[in-house]
Short mmCIF file of C-alpha atoms in Angstrom, two decimals:
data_model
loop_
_atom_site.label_atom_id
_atom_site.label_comp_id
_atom_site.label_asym_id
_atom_site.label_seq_id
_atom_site.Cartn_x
_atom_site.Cartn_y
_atom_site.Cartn_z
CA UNK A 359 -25.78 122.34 19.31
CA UNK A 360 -28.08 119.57 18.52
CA UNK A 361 -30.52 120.93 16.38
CA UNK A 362 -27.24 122.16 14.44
CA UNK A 363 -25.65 117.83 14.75
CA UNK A 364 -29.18 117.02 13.36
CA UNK A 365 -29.10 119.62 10.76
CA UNK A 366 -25.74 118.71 9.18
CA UNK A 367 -26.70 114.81 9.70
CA UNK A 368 -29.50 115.57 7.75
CA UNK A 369 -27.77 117.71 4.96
CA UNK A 370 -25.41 114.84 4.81
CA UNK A 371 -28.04 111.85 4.23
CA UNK A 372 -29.60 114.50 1.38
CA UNK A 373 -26.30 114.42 0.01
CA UNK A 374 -25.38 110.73 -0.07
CA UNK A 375 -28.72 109.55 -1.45
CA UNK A 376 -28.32 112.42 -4.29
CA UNK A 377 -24.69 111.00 -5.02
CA UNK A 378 -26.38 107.39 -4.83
CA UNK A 379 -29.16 108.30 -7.08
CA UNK A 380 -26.59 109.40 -10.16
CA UNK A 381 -24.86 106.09 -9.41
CA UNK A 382 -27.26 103.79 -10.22
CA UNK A 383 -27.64 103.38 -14.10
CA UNK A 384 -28.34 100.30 -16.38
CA UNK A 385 -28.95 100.59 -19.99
CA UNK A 386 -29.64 96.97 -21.54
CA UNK A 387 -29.42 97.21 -25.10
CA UNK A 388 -30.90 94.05 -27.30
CA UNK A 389 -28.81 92.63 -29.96
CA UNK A 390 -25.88 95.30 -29.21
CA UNK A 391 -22.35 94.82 -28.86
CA UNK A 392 -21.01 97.60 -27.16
CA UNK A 393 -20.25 97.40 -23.27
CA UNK A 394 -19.33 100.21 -20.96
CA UNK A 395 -20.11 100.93 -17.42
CA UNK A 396 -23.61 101.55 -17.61
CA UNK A 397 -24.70 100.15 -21.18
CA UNK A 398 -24.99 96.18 -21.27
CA UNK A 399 -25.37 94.54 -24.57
CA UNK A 400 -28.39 91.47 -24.98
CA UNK A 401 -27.41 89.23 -28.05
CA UNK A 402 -29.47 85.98 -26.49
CA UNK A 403 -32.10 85.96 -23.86
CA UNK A 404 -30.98 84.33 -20.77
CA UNK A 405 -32.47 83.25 -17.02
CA UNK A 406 -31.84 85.47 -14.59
CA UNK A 407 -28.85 84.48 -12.42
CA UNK A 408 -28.16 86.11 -8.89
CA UNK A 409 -24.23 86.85 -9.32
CA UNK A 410 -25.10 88.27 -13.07
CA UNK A 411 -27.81 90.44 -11.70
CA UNK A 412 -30.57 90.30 -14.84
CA UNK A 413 -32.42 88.15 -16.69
CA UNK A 414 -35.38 86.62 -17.35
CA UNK A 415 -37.96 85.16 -15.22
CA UNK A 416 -40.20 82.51 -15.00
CA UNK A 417 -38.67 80.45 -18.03
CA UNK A 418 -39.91 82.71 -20.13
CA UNK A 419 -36.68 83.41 -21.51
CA UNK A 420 -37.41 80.85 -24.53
CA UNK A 421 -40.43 82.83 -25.51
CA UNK A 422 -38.18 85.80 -26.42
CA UNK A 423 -36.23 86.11 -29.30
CA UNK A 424 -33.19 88.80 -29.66
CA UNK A 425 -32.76 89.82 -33.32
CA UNK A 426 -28.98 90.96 -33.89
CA UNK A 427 -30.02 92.66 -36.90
CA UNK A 428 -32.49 94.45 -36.32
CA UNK A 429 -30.94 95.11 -32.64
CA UNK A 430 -34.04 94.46 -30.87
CA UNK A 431 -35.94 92.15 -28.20
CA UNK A 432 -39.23 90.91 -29.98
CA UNK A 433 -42.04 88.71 -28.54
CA UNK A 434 -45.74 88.20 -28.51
CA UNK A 435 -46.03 86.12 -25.49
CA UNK A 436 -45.77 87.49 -21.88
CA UNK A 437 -42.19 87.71 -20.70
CA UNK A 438 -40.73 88.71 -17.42
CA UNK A 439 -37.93 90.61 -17.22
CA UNK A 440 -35.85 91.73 -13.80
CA UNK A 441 -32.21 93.39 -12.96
CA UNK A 442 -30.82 93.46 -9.26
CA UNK A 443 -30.95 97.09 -7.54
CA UNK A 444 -31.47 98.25 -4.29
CA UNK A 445 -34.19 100.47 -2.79
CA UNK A 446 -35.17 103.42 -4.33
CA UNK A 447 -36.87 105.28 -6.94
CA UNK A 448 -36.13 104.70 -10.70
CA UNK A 449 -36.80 105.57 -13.95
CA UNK A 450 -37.55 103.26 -16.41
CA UNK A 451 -37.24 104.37 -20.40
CA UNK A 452 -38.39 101.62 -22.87
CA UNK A 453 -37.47 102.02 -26.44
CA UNK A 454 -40.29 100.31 -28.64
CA UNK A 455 -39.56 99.79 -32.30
CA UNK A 456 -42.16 99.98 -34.85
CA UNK A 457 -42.90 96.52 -37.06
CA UNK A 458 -42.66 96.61 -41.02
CA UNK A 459 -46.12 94.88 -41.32
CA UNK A 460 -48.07 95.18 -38.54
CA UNK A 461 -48.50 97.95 -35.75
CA UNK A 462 -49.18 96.30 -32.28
CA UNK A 463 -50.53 96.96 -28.85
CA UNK A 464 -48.44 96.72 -25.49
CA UNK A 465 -48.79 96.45 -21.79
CA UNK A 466 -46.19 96.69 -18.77
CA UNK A 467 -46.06 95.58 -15.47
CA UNK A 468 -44.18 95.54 -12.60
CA UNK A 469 -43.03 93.79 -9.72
CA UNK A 470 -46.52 92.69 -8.28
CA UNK A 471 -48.34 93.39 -11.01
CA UNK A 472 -48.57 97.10 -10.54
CA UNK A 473 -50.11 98.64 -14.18
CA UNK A 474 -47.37 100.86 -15.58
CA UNK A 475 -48.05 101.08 -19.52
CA UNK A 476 -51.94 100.12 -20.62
CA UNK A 477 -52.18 98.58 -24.13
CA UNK A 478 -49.97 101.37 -26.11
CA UNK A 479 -50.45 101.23 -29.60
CA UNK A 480 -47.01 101.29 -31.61
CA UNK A 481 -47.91 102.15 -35.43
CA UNK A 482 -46.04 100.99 -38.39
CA UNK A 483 -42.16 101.78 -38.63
CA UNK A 484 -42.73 103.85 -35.37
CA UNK A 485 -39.93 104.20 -32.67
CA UNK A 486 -40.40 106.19 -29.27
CA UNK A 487 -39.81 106.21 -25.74
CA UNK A 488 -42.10 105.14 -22.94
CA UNK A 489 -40.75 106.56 -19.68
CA UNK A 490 -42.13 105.90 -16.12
CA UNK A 491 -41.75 105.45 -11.92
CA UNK A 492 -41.03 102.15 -10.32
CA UNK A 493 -40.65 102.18 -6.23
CA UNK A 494 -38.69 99.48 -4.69
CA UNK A 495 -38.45 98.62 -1.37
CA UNK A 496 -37.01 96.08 1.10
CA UNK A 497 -38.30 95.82 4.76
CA UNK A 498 -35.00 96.79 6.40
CA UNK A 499 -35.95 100.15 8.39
CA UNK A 500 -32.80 102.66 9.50
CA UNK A 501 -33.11 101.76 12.97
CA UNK A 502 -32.10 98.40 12.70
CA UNK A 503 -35.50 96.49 12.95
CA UNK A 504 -37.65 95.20 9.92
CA UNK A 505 -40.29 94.98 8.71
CA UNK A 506 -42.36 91.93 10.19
CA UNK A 507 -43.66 90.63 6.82
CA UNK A 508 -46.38 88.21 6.66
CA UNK A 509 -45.06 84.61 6.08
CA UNK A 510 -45.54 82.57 3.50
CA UNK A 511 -47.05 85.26 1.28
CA UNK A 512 -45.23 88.26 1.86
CA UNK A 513 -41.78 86.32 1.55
CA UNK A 514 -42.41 84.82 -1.77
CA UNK A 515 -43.73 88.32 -3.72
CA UNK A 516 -41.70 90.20 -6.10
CA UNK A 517 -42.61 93.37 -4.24
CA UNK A 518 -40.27 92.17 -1.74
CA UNK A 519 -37.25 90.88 -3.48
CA UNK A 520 -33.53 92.61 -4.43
CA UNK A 521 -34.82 92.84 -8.00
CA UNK A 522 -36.62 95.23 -10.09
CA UNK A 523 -39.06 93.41 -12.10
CA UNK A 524 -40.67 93.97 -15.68
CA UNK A 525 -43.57 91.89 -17.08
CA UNK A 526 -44.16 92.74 -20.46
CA UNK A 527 -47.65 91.65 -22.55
CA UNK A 528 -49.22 91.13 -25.43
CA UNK A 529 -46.84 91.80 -28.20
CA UNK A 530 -43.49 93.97 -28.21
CA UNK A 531 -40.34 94.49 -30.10
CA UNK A 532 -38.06 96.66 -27.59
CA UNK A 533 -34.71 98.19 -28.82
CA UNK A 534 -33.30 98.94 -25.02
CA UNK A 535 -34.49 99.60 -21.28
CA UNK A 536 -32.67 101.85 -19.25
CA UNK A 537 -33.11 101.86 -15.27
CA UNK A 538 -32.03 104.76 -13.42
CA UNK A 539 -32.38 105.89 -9.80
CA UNK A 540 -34.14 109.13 -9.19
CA UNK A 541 -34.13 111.27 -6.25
CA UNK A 542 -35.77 114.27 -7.28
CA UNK A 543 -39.44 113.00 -7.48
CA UNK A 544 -42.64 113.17 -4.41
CA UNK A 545 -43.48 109.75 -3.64
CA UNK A 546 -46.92 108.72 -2.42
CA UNK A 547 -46.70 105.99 0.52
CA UNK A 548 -49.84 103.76 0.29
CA UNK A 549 -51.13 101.94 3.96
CA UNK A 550 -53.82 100.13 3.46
CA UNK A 551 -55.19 96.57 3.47
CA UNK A 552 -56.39 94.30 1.12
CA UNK A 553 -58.35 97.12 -1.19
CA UNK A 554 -55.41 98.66 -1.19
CA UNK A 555 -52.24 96.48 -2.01
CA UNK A 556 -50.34 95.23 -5.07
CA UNK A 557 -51.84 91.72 -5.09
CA UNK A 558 -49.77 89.45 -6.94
CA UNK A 559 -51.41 86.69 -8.43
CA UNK A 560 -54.57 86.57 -10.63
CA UNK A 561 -57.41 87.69 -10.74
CA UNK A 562 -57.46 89.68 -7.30
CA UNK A 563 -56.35 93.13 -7.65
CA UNK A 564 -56.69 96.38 -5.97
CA UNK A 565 -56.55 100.04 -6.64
CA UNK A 566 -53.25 100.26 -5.50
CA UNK A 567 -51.44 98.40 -8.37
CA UNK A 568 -53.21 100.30 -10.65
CA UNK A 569 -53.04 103.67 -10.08
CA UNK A 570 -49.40 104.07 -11.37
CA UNK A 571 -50.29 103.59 -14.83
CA UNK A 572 -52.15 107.42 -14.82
CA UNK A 573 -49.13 109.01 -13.08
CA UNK A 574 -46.12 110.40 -15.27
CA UNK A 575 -42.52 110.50 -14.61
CA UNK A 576 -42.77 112.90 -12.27
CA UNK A 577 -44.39 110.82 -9.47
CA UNK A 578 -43.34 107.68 -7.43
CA UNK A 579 -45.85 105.75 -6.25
CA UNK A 580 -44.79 102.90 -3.47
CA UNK A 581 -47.66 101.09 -1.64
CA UNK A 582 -46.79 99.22 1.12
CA UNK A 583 -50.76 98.14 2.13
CA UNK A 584 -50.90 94.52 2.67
CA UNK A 585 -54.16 92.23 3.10
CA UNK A 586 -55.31 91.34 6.24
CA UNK A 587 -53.98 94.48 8.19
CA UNK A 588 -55.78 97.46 10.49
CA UNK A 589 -54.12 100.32 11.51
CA UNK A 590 -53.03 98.44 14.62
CA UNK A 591 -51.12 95.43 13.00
CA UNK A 592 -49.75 98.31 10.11
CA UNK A 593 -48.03 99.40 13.27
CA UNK A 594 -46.81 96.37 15.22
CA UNK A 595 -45.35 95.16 12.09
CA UNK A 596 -43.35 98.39 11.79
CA UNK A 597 -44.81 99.43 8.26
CA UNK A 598 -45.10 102.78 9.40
CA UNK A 599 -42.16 102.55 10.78
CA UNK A 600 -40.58 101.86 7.94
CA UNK A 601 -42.33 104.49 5.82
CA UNK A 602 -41.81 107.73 7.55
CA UNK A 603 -37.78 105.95 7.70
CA UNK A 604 -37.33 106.78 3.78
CA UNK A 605 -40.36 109.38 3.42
CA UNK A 606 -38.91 113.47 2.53
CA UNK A 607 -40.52 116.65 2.89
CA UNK A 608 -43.16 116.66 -0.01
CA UNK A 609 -44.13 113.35 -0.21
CA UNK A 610 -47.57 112.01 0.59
CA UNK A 611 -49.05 108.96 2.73
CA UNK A 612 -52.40 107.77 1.66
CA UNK A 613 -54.06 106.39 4.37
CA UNK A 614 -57.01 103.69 4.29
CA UNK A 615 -58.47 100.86 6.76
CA UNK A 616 -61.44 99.91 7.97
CA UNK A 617 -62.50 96.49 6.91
CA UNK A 618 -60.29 94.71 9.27
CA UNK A 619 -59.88 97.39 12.01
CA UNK A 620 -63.81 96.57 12.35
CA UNK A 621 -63.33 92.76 13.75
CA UNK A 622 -61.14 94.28 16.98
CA UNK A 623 -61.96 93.75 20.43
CA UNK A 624 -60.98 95.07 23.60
CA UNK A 625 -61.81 97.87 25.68
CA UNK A 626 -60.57 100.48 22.90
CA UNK A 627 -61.74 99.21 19.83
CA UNK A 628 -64.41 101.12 17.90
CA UNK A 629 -64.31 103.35 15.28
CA UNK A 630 -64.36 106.48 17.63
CA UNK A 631 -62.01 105.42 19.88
CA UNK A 632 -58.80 103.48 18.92
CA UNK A 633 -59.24 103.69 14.74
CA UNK A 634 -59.22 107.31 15.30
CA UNK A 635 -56.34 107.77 17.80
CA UNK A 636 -54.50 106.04 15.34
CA UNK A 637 -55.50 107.88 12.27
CA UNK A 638 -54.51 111.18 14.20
CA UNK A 639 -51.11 109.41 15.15
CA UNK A 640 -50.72 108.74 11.26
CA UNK A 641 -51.59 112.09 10.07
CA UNK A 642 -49.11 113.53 12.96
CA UNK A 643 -46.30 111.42 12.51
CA UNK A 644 -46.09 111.73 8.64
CA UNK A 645 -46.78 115.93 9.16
CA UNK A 646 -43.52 115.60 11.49
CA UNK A 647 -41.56 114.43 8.64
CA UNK A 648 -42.69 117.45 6.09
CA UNK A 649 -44.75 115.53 4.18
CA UNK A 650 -48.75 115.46 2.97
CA UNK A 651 -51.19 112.85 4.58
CA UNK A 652 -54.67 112.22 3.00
CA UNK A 653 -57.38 110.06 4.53
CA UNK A 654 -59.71 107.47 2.35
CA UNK A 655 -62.28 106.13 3.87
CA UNK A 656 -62.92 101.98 3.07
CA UNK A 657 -64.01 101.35 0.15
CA UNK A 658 -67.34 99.73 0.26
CA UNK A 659 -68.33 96.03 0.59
CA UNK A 660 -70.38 94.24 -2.19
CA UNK A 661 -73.71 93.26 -0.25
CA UNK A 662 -76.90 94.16 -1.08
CA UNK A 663 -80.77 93.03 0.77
CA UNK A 664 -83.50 91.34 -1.20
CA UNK A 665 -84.82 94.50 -2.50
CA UNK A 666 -81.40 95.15 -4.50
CA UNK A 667 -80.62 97.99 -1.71
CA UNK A 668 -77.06 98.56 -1.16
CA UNK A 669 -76.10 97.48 2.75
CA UNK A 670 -73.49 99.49 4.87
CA UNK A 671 -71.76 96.56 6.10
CA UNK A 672 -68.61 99.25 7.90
CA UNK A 673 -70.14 100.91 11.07
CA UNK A 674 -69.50 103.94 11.69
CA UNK A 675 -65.69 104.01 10.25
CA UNK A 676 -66.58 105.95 7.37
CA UNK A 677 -67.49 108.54 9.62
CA UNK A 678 -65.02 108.22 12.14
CA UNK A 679 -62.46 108.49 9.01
CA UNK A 680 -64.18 111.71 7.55
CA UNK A 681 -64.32 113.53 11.25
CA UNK A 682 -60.66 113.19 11.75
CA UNK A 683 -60.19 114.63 8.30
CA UNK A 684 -62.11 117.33 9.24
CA UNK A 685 -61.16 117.79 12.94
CA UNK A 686 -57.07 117.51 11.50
CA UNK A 687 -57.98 119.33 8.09
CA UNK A 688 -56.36 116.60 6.26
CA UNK A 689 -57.48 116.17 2.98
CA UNK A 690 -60.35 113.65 2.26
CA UNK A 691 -61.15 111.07 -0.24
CA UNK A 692 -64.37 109.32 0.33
CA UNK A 693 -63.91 106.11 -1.21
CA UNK A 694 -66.68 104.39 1.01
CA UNK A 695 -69.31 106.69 -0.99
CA UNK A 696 -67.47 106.40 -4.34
CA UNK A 697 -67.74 102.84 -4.26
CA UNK A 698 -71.25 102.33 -3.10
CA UNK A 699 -72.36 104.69 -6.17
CA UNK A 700 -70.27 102.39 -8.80
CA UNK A 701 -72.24 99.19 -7.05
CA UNK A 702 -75.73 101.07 -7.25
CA UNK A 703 -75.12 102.13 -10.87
CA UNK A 704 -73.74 98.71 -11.72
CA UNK A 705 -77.08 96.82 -9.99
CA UNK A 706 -77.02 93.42 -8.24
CA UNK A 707 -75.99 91.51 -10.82
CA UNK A 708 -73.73 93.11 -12.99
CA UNK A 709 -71.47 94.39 -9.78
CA UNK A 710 -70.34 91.06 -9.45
CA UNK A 711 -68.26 91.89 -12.59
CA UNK A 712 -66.01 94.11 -10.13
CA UNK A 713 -65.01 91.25 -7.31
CA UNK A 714 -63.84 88.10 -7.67
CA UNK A 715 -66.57 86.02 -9.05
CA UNK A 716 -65.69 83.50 -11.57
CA UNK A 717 -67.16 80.06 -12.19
CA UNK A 718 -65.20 76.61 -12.16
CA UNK A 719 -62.15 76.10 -14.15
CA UNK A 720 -62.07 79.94 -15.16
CA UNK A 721 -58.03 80.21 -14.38
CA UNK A 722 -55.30 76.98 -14.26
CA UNK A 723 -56.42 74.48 -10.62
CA UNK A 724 -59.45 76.88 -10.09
CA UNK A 725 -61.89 73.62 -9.37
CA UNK A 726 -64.53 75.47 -7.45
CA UNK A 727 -66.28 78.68 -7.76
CA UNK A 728 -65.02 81.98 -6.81
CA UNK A 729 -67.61 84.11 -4.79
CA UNK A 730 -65.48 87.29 -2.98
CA UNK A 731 -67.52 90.55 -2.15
CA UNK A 732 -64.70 92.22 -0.48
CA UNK A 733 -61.84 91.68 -2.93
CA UNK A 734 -61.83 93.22 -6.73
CA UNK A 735 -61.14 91.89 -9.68
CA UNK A 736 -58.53 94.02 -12.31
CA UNK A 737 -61.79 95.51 -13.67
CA UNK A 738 -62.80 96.83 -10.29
CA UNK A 739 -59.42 97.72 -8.86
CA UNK A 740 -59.01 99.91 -12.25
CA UNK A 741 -62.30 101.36 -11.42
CA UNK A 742 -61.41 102.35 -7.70
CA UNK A 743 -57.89 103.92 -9.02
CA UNK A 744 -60.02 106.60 -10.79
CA UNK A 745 -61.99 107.12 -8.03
CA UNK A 746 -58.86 108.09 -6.35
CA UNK A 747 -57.80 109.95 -8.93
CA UNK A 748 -60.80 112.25 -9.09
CA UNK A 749 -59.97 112.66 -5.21
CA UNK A 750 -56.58 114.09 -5.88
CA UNK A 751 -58.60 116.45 -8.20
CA UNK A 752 -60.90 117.25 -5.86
CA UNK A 753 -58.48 118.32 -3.48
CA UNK A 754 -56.00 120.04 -5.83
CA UNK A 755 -53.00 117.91 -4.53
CA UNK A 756 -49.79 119.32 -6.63
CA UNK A 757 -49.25 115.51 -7.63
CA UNK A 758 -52.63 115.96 -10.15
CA UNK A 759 -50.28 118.14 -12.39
CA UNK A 760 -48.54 114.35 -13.25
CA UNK A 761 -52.16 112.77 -14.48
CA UNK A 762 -52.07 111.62 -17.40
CA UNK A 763 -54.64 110.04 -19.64
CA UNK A 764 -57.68 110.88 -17.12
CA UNK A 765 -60.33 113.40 -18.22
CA UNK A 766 -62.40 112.83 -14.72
CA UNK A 767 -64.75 110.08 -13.88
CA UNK A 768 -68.16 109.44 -12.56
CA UNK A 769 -68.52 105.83 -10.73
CA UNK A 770 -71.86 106.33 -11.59
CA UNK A 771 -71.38 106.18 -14.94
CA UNK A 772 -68.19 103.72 -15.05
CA UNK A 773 -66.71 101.99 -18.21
CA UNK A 774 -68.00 99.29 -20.06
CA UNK A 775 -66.26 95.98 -18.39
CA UNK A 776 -67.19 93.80 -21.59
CA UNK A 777 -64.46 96.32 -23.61
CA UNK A 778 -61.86 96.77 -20.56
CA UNK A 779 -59.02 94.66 -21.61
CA UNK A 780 -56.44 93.52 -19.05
CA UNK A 781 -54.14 90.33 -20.41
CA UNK A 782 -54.02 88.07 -17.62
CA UNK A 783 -50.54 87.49 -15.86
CA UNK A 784 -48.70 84.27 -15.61
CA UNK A 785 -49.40 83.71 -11.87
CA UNK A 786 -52.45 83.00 -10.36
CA UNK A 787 -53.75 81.35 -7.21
CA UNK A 788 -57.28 80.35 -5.54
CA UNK A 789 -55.99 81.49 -2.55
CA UNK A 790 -58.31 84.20 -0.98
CA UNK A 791 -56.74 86.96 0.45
CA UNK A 792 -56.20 87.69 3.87
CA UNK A 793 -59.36 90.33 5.33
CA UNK A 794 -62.68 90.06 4.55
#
């Protein structure tokens, strides 16, 4: 009688979020006039106000200009554009429109700065659709609790919010954007630390934020790594909780720590001992729930000796991670030697081009020097997301049939940072991340 209770409870929840998912439709047309219940016309760009539910962010309505005529949304300054939803998957469809004199390149972001669109080129006269995932999530979990999000930081992200944010860049003259909640799709669950989250301001970045831009529609990714964490505070602040709360059968949970689960003490710290209880409690919880868990193992540190060797600076949690893959025949990606190869081929010097080290004055109230060996740069973090991507290869996860624009890659032979382009975004901070 209960497994039958549980059964129909569950049917029921799979029926509700379906009926939710075809509910949830906003089509925002620029320089239109006709309103219905899911098409809302744009004829001036405006803040975004709570009770109206969209707008623009960041005052950077006034660098946008809405063309009636030509019923479109044109600009060639960044731009930040968000509309109030709550959590879930959805599918966003932009609607570029070709210029008469000029083609133009464009790049979209969203919410914390996670890479969706990478410089597209739109040609002369040329109208199509872009089309991709967006996760959002709130830390309210189904039992009642939350999620214990880190204060001030975590409070003030856009990951976080009731909004669905867009930051477009470079130049781009948009005809509509249409958000719609999707039900249908796998989602990949990211835990992780600092390597590993969306970090919001400029110019850290990890692999995380990137790694939706080589995914189709077909895929949700939602990463829910923050910095600072270990497997052990992922838990206490109910993270996992909250994941396997709104994970489904199919879906996957890509596991990485390390860095911080190193600095632990106690009498069942260690890499053998309470790092890899926990990884087996991750890979057995997220089984119970249908879905697919795959271990990483940390991503390397920058820190070489004074004969330009590369230094192991993480124990022996690579190899705790990769036993427990092995022992629970969970699928492996070894990040830790991916990395370390990319560092090696890049030499001494020229790695620092992948972390965090800028001189002086480099971004707005930067007055000192930036010297991080832990935490990556956009260049870096775009690096490490193709790493990852060869590891989905490698295993033949279903989810590599929704790669897109990735032929492979060999970190020792990575791309040219002096032609990788990545416009900076409007925030920024000198504020190190938590974790080293």
């Amino acid at each position: 009688m209960k497994r039958l209770i549980l059964t129909i409870t569950f049917f029921i929840q799979i029926c509700c979020h379906v009926l939710f998912a075809e509910q949830i439709v906003r089509e925002f047309r620029f320089g239109g006039t006709k309103k219905n219940q899911t098409v809302i016309p744009l004829r001036e760009a405006q803040a975004y106000k709570d009770k109206q539910g969209y707008g623009f962010e960041f005052s950077t309505e006034q660098d946008v200009r809405i063309d009636s005529k030509n019923k479109s949304l044109f600009s060639e300054k960044p731009f930040y554009f968000s509309v109030r939803v709550p959590e879930g998957n959805y599918k966003i469809t932009i609607t570029y429109q070709g210029l008469n004199d000029k083609p133009y390149r464009s790049t979209v972001r969203s919410e914390s700065r996670r890479l969706q669109i990478e410089n597209q080129e739109v040609l002369l006269n040329k109208s199509f659709d872009r089309t991709f995932i967006v996760h959002i999530k709130d830390p309210k979990i189904a039992s009642g609790e939350t999620v214990a999000l880190k204060k001030p930081r975590e409070l003030q992200k856009l990951d976080w919010d009731n909004k669905l944010t867009l930051e477009f860049q470079q130049t781009n003259c948009i005809s509509t954007i249409r958000i719609e909640s999707v039900s249908n799709v796998p989602t990949v669950f990211l835990a992780g630390n600092s390597t590993v989250v969306n970090q919001e301001d400029e110019p850290w970045a990890s692999w995380g934020q990137m790694i939706p831009r080589f995914f189709d529609a077909g895929v949700a990714i939602a990463n829910h790594a923050e910095s600072g964490l270990a497997l052990s505070s992922f838990l206490s602040s109910k993270r996992l909780e909250k994941i396997l709360s709104v994970a489904k059968p199919g879906d996957y949970l890509f596991i990485e720590f390390g860095h911080n689960d190193q600095k632990e003490k106690g009498e069942n710290a260690g890499a053998y001992k309470g790092y890899s209880d926990r990884l087996r409690y991750f890979v057995r919880e997220f089984r119970a729930k249908g879905g697919l868990p795959v271990i990483l193992t940390s991503t390397a540190r920058r820190a070489f000796d004074e004969q330009g060797k590369l230094l192991q600076t993480l124990g022996d949690f690579p190899d705790a991670a990769r036993k427990v893959a092995a022992e629970l025949q969970v699928p492996l990606i070894d990040l830790n030697q991916k990395t370390s190869l990319f560092y090696e081929a890049l030499g001494v010097e020229q790695s620092k081009r992948a972390f965090v080290h800028y001189p002086a004055h480099t971004f707005p109230n930067q007055k000192n020097d930036l010297a991080d060996n832990t935490h990556f740069n956009p260049y870096g973090a775009y690096e490490i997301a193709k790493m990852v991507l060869t590891g989905i290869k490698e295993n033949n996860l279903k989810i590599a049939d929704h790669i897109v624009d990735f032929q492979g890659f060999d970190p020792q032979q990575p791309d040219d940072f002096k032609t990788w382009y990545w416009p900076p975004s409007l925030i920024n901070s000198v504020i190190k991340p938590d974790g080293n």
